[in-house]
Structure formats: structure tokens, C-alpha cells
PDB file of C-alpha atoms in Angstrom:
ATOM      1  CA  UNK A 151      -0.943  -9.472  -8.945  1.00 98.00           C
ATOM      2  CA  UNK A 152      -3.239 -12.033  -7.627  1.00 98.00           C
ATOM      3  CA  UNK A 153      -1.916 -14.533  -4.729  1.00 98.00           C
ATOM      4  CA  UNK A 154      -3.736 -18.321  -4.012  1.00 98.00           C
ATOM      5  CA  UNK A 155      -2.664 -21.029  -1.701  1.00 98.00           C
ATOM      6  CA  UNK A 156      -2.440 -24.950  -2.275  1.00 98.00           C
ATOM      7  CA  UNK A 157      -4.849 -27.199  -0.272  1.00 98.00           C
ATOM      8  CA  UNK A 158      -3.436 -29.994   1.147  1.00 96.00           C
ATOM      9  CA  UNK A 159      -5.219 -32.582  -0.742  1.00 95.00           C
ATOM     10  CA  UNK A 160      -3.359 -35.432   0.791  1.00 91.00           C
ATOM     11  CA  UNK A 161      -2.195 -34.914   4.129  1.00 90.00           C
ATOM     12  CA  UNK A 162      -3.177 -36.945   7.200  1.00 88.00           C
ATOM     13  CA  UNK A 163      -4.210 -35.692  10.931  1.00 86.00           C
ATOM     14  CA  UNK A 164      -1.823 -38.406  11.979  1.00 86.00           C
ATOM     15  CA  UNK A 165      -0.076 -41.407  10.575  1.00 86.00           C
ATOM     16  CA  UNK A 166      -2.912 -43.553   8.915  1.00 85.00           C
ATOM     17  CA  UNK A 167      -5.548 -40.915   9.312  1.00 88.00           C
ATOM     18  CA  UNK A 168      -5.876 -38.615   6.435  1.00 88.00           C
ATOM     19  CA  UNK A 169      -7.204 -34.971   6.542  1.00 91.00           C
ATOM     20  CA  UNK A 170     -11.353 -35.185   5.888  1.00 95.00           C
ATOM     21  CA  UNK A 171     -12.714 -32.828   3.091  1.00 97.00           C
ATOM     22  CA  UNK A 172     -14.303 -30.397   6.157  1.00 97.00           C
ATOM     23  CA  UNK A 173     -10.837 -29.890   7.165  1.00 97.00           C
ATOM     24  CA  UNK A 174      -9.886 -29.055   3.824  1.00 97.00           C
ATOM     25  CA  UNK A 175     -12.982 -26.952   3.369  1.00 98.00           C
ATOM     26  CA  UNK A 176     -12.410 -24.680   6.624  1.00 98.00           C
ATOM     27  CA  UNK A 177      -8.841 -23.842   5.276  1.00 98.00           C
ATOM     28  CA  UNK A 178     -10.573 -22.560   1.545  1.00 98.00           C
ATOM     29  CA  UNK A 179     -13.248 -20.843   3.445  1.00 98.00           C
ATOM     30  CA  UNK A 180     -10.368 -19.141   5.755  1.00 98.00           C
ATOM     31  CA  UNK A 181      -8.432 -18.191   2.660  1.00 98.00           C
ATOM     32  CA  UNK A 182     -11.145 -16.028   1.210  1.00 98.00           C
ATOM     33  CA  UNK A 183     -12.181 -14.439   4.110  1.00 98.00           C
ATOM     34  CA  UNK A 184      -8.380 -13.435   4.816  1.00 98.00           C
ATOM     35  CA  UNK A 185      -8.747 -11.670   1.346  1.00 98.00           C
ATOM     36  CA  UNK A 186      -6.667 -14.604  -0.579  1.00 98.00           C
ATOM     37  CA  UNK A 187      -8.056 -14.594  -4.442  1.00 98.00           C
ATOM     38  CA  UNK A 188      -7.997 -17.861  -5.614  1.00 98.00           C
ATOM     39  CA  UNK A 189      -8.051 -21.547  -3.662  1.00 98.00           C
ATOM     40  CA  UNK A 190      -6.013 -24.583  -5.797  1.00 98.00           C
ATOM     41  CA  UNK A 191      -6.264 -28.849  -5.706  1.00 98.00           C
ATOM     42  CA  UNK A 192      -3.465 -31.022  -7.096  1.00 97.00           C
ATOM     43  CA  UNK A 193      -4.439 -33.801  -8.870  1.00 97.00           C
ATOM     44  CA  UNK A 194      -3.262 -37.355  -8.079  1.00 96.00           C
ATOM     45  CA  UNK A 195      -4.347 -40.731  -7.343  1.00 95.00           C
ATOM     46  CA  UNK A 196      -1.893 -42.163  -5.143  1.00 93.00           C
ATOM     47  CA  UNK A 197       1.263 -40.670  -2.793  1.00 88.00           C
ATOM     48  CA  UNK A 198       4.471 -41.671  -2.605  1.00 84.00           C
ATOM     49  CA  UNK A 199       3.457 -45.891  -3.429  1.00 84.00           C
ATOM     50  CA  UNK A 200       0.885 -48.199  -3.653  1.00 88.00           C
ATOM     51  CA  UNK A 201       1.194 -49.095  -0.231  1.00 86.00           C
ATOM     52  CA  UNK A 202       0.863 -46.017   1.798  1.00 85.00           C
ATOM     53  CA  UNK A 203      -3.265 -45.358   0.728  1.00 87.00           C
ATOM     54  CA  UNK A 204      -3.690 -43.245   3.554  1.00 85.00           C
ATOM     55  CA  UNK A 205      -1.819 -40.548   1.825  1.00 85.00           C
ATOM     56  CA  UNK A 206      -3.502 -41.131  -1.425  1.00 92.00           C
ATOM     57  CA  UNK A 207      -4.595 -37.861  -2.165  1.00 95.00           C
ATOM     58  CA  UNK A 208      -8.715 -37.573  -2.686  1.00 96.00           C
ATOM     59  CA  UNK A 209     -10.491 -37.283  -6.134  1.00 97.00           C
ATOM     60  CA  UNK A 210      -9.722 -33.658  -7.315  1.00 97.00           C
ATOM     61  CA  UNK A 211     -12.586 -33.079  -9.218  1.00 97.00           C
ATOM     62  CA  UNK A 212     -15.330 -33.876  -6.515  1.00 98.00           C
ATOM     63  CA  UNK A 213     -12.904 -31.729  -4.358  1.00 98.00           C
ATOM     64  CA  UNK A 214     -12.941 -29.049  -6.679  1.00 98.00           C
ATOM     65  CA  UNK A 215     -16.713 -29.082  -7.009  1.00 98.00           C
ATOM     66  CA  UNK A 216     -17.572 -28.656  -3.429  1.00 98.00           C
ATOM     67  CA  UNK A 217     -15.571 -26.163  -3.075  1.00 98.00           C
ATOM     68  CA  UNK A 218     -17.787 -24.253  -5.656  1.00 98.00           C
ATOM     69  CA  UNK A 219     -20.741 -24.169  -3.137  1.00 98.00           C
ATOM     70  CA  UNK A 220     -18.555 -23.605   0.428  1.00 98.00           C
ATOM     71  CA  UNK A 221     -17.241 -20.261  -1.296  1.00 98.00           C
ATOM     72  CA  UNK A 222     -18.548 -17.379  -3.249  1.00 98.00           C
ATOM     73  CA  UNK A 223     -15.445 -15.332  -4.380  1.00 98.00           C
ATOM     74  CA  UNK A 224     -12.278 -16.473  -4.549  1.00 98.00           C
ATOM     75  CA  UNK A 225     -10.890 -18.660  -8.479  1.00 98.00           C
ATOM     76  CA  UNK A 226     -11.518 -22.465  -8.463  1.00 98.00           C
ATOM     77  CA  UNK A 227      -8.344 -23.593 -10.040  1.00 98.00           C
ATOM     78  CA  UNK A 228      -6.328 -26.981 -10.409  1.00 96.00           C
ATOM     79  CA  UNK A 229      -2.646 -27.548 -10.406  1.00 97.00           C
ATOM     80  CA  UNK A 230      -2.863 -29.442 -12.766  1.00 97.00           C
ATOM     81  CA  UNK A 231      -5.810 -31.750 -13.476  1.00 98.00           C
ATOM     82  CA  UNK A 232      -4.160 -35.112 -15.243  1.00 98.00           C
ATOM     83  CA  UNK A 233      -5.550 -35.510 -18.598  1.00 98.00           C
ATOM     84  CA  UNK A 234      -4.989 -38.895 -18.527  1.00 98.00           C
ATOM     85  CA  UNK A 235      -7.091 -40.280 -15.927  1.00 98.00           C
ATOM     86  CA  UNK A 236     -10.264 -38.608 -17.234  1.00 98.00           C
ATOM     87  CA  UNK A 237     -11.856 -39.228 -21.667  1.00 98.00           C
ATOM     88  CA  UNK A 238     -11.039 -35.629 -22.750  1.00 98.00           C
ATOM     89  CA  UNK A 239     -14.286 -34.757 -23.938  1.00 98.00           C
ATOM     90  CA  UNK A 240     -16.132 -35.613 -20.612  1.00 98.00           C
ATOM     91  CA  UNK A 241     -13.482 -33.665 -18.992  1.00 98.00           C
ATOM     92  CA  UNK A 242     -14.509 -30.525 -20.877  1.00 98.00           C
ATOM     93  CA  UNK A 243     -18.050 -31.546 -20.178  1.00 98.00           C
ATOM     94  CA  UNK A 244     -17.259 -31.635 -16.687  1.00 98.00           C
ATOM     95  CA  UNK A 245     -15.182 -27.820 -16.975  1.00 98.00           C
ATOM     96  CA  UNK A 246     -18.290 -26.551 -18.408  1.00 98.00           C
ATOM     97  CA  UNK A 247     -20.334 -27.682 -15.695  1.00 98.00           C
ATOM     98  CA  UNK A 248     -18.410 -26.489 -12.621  1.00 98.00           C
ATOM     99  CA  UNK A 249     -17.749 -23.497 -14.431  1.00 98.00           C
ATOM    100  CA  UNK A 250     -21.637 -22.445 -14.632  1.00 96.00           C
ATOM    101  CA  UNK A 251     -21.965 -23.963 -10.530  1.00 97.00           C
ATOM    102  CA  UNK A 252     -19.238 -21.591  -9.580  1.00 98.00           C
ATOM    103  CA  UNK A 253     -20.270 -18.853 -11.361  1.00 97.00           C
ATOM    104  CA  UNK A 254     -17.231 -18.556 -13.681  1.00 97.00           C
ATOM    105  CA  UNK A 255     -14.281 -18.902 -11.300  1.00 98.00           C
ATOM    106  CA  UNK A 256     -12.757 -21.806 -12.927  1.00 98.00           C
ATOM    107  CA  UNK A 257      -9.596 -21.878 -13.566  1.00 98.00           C
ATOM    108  CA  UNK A 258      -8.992 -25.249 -15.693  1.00 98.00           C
ATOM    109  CA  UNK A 259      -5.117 -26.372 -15.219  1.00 98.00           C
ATOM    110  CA  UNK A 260      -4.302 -29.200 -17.567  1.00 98.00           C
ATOM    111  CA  UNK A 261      -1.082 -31.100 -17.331  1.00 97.00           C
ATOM    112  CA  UNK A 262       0.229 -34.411 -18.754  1.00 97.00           C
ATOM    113  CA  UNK A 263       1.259 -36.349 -15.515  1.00 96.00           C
ATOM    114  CA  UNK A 264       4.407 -37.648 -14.359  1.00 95.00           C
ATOM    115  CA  UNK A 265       4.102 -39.918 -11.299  1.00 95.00           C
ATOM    116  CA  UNK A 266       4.409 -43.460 -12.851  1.00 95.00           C
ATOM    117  CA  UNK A 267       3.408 -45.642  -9.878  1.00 94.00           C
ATOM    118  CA  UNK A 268      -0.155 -44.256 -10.088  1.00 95.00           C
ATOM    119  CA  UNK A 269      -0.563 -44.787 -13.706  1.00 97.00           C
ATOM    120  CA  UNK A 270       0.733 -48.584 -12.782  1.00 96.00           C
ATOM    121  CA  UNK A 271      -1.739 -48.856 -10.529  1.00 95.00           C
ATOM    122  CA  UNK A 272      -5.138 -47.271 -12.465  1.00 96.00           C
ATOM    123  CA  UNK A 273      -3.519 -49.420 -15.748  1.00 97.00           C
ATOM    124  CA  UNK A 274      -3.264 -46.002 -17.607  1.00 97.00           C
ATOM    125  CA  UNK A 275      -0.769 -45.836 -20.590  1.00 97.00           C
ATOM    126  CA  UNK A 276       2.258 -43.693 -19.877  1.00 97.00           C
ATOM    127  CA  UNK A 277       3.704 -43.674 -22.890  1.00 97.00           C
ATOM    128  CA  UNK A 278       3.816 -41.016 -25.215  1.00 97.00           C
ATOM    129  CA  UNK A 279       2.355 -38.743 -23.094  1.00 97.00           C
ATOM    130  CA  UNK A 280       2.695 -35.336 -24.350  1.00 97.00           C
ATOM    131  CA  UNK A 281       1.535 -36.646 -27.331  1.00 98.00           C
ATOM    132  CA  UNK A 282      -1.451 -38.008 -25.597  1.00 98.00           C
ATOM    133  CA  UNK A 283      -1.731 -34.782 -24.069  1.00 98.00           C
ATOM    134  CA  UNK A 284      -1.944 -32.991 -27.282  1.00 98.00           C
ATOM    135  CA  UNK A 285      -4.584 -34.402 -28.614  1.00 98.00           C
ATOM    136  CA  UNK A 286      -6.774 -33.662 -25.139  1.00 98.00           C
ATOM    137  CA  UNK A 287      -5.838 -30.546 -24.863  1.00 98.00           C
ATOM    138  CA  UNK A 288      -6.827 -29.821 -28.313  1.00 98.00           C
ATOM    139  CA  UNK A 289     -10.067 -31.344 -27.629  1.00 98.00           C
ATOM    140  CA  UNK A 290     -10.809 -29.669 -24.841  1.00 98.00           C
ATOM    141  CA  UNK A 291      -9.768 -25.859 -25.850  1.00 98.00           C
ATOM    142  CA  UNK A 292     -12.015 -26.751 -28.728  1.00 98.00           C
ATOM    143  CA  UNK A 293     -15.127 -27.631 -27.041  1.00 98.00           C
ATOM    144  CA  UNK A 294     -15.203 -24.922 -24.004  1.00 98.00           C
ATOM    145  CA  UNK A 295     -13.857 -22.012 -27.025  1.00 98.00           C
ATOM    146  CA  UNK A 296     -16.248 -22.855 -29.989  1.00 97.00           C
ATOM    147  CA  UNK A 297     -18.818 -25.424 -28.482  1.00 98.00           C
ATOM    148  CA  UNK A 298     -18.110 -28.636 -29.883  1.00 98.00           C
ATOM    149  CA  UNK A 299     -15.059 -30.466 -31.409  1.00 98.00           C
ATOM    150  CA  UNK A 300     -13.954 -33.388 -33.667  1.00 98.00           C
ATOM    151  CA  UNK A 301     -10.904 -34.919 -33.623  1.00 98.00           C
ATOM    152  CA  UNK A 302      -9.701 -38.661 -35.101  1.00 97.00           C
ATOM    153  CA  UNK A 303      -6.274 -38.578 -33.242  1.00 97.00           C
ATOM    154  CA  UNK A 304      -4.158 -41.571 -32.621  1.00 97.00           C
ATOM    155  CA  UNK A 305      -4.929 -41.516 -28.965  1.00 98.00           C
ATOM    156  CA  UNK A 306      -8.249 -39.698 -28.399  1.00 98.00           C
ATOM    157  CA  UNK A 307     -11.454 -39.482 -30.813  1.00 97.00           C
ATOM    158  CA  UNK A 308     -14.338 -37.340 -30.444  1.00 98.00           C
ATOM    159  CA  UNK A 309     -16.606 -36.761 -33.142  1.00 98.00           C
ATOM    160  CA  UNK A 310     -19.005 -33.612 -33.010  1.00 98.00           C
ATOM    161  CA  UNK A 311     -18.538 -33.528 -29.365  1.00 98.00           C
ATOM    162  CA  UNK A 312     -20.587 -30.944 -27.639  1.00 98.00           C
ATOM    163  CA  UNK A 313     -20.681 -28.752 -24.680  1.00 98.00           C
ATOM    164  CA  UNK A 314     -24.167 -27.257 -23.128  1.00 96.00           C
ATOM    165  CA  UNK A 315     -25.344 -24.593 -25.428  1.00 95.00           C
ATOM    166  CA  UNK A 316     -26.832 -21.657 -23.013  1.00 93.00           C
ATOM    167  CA  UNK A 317     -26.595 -17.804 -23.999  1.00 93.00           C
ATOM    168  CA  UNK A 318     -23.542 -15.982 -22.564  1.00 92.00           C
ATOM    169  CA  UNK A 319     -21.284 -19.857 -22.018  1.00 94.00           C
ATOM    170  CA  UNK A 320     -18.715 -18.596 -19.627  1.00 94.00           C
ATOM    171  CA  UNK A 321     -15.332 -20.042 -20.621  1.00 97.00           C
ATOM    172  CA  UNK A 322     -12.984 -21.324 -18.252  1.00 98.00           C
ATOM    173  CA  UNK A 323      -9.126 -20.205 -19.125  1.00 98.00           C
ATOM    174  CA  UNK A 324      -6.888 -22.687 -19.348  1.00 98.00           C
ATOM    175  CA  UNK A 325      -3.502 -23.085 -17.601  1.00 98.00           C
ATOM    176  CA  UNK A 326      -1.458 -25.050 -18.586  1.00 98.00           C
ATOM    177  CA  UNK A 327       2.245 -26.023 -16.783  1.00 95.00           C
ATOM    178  CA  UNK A 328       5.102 -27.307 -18.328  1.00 91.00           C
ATOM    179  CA  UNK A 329       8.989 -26.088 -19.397  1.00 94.00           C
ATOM    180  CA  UNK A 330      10.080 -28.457 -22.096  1.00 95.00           C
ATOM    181  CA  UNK A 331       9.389 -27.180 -25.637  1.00 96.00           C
ATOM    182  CA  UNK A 332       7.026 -29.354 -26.781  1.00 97.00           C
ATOM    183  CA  UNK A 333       4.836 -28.058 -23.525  1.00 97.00           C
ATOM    184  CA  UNK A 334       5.843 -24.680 -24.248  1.00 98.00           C
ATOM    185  CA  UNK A 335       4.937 -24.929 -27.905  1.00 98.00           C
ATOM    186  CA  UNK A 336       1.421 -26.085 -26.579  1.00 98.00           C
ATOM    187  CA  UNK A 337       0.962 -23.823 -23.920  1.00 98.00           C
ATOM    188  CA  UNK A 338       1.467 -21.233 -26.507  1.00 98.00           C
ATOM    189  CA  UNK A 339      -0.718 -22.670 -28.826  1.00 98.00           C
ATOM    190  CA  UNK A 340      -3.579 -23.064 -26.367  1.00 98.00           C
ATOM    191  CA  UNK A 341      -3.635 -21.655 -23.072  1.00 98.00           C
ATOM    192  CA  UNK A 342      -4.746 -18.996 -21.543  1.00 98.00           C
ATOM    193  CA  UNK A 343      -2.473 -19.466 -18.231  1.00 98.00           C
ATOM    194  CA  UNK A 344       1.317 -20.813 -18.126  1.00 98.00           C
ATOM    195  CA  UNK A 345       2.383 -21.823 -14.854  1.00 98.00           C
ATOM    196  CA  UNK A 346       6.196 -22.992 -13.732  1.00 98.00           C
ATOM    197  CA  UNK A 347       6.427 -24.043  -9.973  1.00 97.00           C
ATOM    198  CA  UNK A 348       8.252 -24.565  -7.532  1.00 97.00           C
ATOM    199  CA  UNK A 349      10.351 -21.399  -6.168  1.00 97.00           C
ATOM    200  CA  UNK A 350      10.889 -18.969  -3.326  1.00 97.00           C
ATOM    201  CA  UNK A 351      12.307 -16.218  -5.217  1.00 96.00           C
ATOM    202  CA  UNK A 352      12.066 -15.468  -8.476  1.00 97.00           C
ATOM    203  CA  UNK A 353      15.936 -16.928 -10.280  1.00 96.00           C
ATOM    204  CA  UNK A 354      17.140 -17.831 -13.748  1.00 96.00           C
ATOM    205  CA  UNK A 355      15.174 -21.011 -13.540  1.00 96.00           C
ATOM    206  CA  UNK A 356      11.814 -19.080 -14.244  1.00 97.00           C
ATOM    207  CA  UNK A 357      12.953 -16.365 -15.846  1.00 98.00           C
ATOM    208  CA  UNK A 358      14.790 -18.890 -18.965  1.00 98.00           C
ATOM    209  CA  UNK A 359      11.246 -20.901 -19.080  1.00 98.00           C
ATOM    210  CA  UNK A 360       9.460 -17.623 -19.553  1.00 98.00           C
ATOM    211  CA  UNK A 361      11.668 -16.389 -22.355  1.00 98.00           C
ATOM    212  CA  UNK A 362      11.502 -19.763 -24.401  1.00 98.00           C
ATOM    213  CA  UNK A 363       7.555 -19.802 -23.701  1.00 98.00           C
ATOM    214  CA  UNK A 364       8.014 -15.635 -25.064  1.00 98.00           C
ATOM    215  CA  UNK A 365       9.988 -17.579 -28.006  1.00 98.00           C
ATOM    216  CA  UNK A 366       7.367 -20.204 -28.509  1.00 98.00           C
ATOM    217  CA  UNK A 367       4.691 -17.744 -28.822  1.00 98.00           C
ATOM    218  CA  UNK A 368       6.474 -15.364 -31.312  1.00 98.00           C
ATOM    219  CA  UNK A 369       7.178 -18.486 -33.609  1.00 98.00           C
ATOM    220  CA  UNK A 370       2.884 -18.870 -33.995  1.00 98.00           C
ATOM    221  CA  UNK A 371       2.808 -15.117 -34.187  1.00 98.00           C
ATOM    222  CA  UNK A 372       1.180 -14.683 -31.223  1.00 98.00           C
ATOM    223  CA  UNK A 373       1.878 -11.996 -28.949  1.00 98.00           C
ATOM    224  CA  UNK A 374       3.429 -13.077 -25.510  1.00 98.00           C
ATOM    225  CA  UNK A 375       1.855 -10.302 -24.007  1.00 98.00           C
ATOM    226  CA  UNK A 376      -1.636 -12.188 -24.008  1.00 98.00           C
ATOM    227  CA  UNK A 377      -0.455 -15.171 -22.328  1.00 98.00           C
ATOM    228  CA  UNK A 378      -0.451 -14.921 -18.513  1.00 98.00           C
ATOM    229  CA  UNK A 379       2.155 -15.838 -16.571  1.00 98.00           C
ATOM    230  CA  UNK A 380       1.844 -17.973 -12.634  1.00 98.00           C
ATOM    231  CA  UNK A 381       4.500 -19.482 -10.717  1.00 98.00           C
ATOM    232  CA  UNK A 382       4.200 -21.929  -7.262  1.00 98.00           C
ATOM    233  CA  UNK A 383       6.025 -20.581  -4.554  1.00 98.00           C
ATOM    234  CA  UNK A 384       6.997 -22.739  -0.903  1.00 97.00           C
ATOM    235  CA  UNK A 385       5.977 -20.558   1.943  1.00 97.00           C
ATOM    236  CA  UNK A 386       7.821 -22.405   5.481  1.00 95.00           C
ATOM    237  CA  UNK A 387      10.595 -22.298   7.573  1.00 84.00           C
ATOM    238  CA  UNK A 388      13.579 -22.626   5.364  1.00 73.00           C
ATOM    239  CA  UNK A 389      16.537 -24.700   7.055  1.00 64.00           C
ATOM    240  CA  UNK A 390      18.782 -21.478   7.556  1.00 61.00           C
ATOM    241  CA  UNK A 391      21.157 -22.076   4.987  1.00 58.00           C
ATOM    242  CA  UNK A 392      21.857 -19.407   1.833  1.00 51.00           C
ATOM    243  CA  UNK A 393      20.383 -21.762  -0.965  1.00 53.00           C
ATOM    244  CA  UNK A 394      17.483 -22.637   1.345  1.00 55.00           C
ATOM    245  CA  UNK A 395      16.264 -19.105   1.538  1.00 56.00           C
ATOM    246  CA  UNK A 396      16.235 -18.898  -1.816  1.00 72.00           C
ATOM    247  CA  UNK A 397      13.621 -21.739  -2.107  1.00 89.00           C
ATOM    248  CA  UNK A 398      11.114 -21.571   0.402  1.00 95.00           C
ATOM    249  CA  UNK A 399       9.835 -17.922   1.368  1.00 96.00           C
ATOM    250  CA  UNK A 400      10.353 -17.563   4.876  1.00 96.00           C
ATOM    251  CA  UNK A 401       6.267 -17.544   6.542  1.00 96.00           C
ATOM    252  CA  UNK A 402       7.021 -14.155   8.025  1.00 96.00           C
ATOM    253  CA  UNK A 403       4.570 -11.364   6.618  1.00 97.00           C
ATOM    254  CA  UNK A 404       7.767  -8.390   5.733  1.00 97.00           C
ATOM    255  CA  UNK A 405       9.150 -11.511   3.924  1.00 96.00           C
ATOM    256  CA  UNK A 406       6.217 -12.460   2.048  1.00 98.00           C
ATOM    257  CA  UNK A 407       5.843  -8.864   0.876  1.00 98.00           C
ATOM    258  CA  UNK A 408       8.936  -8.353  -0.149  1.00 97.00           C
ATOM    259  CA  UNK A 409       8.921 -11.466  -1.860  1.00 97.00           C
ATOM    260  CA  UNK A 410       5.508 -11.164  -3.500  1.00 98.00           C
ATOM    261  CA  UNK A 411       6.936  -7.683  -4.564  1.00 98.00           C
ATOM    262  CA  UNK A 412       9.974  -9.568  -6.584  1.00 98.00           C
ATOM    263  CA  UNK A 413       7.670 -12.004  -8.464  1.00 98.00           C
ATOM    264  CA  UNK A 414       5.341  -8.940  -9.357  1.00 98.00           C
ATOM    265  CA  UNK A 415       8.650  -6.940 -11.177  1.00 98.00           C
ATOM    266  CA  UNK A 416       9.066 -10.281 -13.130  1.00 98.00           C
ATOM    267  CA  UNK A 417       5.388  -9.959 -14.558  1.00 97.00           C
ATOM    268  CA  UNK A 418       3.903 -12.746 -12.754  1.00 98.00           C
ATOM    269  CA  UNK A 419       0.016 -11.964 -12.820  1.00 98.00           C
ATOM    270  CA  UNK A 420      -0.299 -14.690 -10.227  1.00 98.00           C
ATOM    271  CA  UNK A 421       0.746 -16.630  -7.289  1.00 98.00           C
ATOM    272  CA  UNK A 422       0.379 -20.271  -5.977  1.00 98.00           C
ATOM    273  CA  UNK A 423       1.541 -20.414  -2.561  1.00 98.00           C
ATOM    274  CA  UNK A 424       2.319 -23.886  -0.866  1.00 98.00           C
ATOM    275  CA  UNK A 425       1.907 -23.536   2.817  1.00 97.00           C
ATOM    276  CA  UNK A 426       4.025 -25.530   5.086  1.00 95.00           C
ATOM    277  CA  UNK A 427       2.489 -26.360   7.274  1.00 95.00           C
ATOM    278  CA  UNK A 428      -0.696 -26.254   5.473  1.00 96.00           C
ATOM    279  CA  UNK A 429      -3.076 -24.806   8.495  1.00 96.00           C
ATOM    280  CA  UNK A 430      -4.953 -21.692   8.765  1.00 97.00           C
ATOM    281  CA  UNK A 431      -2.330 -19.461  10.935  1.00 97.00           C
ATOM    282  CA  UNK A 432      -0.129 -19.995   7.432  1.00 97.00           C
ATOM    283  CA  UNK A 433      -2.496 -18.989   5.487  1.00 98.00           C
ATOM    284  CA  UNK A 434      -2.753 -15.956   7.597  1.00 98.00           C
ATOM    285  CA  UNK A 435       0.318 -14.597   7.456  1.00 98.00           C
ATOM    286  CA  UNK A 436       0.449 -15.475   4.208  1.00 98.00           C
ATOM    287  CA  UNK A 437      -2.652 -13.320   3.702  1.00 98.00           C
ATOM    288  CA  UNK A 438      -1.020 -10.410   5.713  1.00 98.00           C
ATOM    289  CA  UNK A 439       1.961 -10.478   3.782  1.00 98.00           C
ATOM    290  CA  UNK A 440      -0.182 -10.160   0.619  1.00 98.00           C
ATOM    291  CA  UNK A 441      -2.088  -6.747   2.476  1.00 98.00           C
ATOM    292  CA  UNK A 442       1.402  -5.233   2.991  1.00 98.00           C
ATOM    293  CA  UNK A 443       2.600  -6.158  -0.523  1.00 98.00           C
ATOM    294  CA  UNK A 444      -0.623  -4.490  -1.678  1.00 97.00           C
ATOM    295  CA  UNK A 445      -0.041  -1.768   0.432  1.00 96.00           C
ATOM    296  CA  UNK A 446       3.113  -0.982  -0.488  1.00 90.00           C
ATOM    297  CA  UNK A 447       2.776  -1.981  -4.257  1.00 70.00           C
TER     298      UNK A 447
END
């Protein structure tokens, strides 16, 4: 089992000061040389409102692409990128770009969005939208897996839309999160990656998604077996009470490992931890954590 951390994409040094992109940098470069595989951004254009822009998180994709040139080993993925604020077909353009500067660690999470005030704000249509995310997604899976794609959809249109030819294209897998069944149903139709966040330890919550996403890929005939399954976990000081500790993983490394150890028995091929607070010491124990799981695994 693999393990990742969450950068904090919008945080701030202080009120009205957010965190600069070297900060954020440092903290992916200190994951991979603690032995972390895989670095994530969230994607979103505002916070909590309009009003607080300070804590408007910045553009994941530039993010995302710098980060390709500060490290050399660790996955590239994003949790999830927002199909709506970006044409589909320039987003795959853009997949198949990053995925040759990084050298193939993409990981290309697509999700549908939720957060309503930003859409307000950009004047992006939030209606329909896993309809609207459909269509991308189809789009996209089609260009990166065969090259090029058409589509005449009722919200997206590409016509012979292509991605760079070049001999041995590395393909970026696709992750897509989502628990409803229309998500599962696509998720089983086209990704690579399903991912279900947020938890401590693994509970029925997870473990009902992952059978109905099993059920969703037996109804196309596919096996489940080839779809990979992720989940976010919260690694902080939980408040002390019963139901807390079953929500946040406690940042202690015996906890971690014990914990990392649960989510592996539930065939999990992958973690996303959330540091709180999002600094390098958490990232460490984090990190050692993972070493004793390893160690012990």
C-alpha cells in the first residue's frame, strides 16, 4: 500500500497572509525525502466566500506543474481537479503534457465539483453537473487512452480532438471520487482510481461505497479487481472523545501504523493523508508511521 499527504493549497501564514508556493514546495520536497510516495493539490477557486480571498486556494494546475520539476519521485496527483472550470479537451491536453514533464507520475483525479459560491463567482453553470461531468470525462479518457476523441454532447463538443502523438504516450490513470451511483456507475466505466475520503479508520461508510462501486462494475462486466481502490484519511489531534478517534488518526507514529495496517486489510492500494497541522514535523511522523507499518506489514 502506497501512502501520500495533502498540500495545503489554501492556508495562510497568518490572517490575511496566505502560504506562498515555496512554502508549499518545501513541504512536497520534505515528503519525498521522508520516503512518502505520492504528493496531492485540491482544486478550488475560492474558500469558504467571496469575501475572504486570502484563503482562496491557488490555481491547482500551475501548482501541480511546478511541482513536476521541484521533485523527481514521488506521484503528481489531484484530489480532484474540477472539470468544470477547465474545456475538457484542453484539460486532457494539459494531462498529457504534465504527464511527459513529470515523467509519468500523474495521477489525473477528476471530480464534478460541489462548492456553489465559487461557481457563482467564475459564472460557471452548476446545473446538471454529473451530467456535465459525463460528457468530460468521456472526453478526456478518450483522448489520453486512444489519442483523440469526438463527442457532440449536450454540454461539451469536441470533434477529432487530439493529444500529442510521440512513440511510447505515457497515460495518466484516472481517479475518479464520488459515492452516489451515477458516480459509481462512471467511475466504473472509466477510471482507473476510485477514491472515497474523508476517514480515520476504515467503518461501514467506506466499506458500503466500495461494495456498490464492486456492484457497479459487475453490472458492465468488468472485474472489480482491476479498479483500484484510495481513501483520504485526517491525521491530527482528535478532541478525545470515542467518535473523534474514529475520525481523525491520532499524529502519533504506533497509531499511524496501526491504522495504515487497517486500511491495508480493507484492500486500499492507497492513502491520502490530510495533515493537521499541515507542516513538515506532520508529515514526519506521518512518514515514520508509514516505515513501521511497512515494517511490520
Amino acid at each position: 500500500m502506497r501512502v501520500g499527504v495533502m498540500l495545503p493549497m489554501g492556508d495562510e501564514v497568518e490572517p490575511g497572509v496566505p502560504r506562498g508556493y515555496s512554502d508549499i514546495r518545501d513541504l512536497a520536497v520534505h515528503a519525498e525525502s521522508a520516503g512518502l510516495d505520492a504528493v496531492w493539490v485540491y482544486d478550488h477557486l475560492l474558500g469558504d466566500s467571496v469575501e475572504d480571498a486570502a484563503s482562496s486556494p491557488w490555481e491547482a494546475w500551475t501548482v501541480l506543474s511546478a511541482l513536476a520539476e521541484a521533485t523527481s519521485t514521488v506521484s503528481l496527483g489531484a484530489l480532484v481537479l474540477c472539470t468544470a472550470f477547465r474545456p475538457a479537451g484542453v484539460l486532457a491536453r494539459m494531462a498529457d503534457s504534465l504527464q511527459d514533464v513529470s515523467g509519468g507520475r500523474l495521477v489525473l483525479g477528476l471530480g464534478a465539483g460541489w462548492h456553489q459560491p465559487e461557481f457563482d463567482a467564475f459564472q460557471l453553470p452548476f446545473d446538471h453537473r454529473v451530467g456535465r461531468f459525463s460528457e468530460a470525462l468521456e472526453i478526456i479518457a478518450t483522448m489520453l487512452r486512444e489519442g483523440r476523441a469526438t463527442l457532440r454532447g449536450e454540454y461539451h463538443q469536441v470533434e477529432n480532438a487530439p493529444v500529442r502523438e510521440r512513440p511510447n504516450r505515457p497515460v495518466p490513470p484516472i481517479l475518479v471520487a464520488g459515492v452516489r451511483p451515477r458516480m459509481l456507475d462512471l467511475t466504473a466505466q472509466y477510471a482507473d482510481v476510485w477514491n472515497l475520503a474523508w476517514f480515520g479508520l476504515p467503518n461501514d461508510r467506506f466499506r458500503e461505497a466500495n461494495a456498490a462501486l464492486d456492484e457497479a462494475c459487475r453490472k458492465i462486466d468488468r472485474d472489480p479487481a482491476t479498479l483500484a481502490r484510495t481513501a483520504g484519511v485526517l491525521v491530527g489531534t482528535p478532541s478525545g472523545d470515542d467518535a473523534d478517534d474514529q475520525r481523525i488518526v491520532p499524529a502519533d507514529p504506533a497509531r499511524i501504523a496501526a491504522a495504515f495496517a487497517a486500511w491495508a486489510a480493507e484492500g486500499v492500494s492507497e492513502l491520502i493523508c490530510r495533515p493537521d497541522p499541515s507542516d513538515a514535523a506532520t508529515v514526519s511522523v506521518i512518514a515514520d508511521g508509514y516505515a513501521r507499518y511497512r515494517a511490520g506489514a
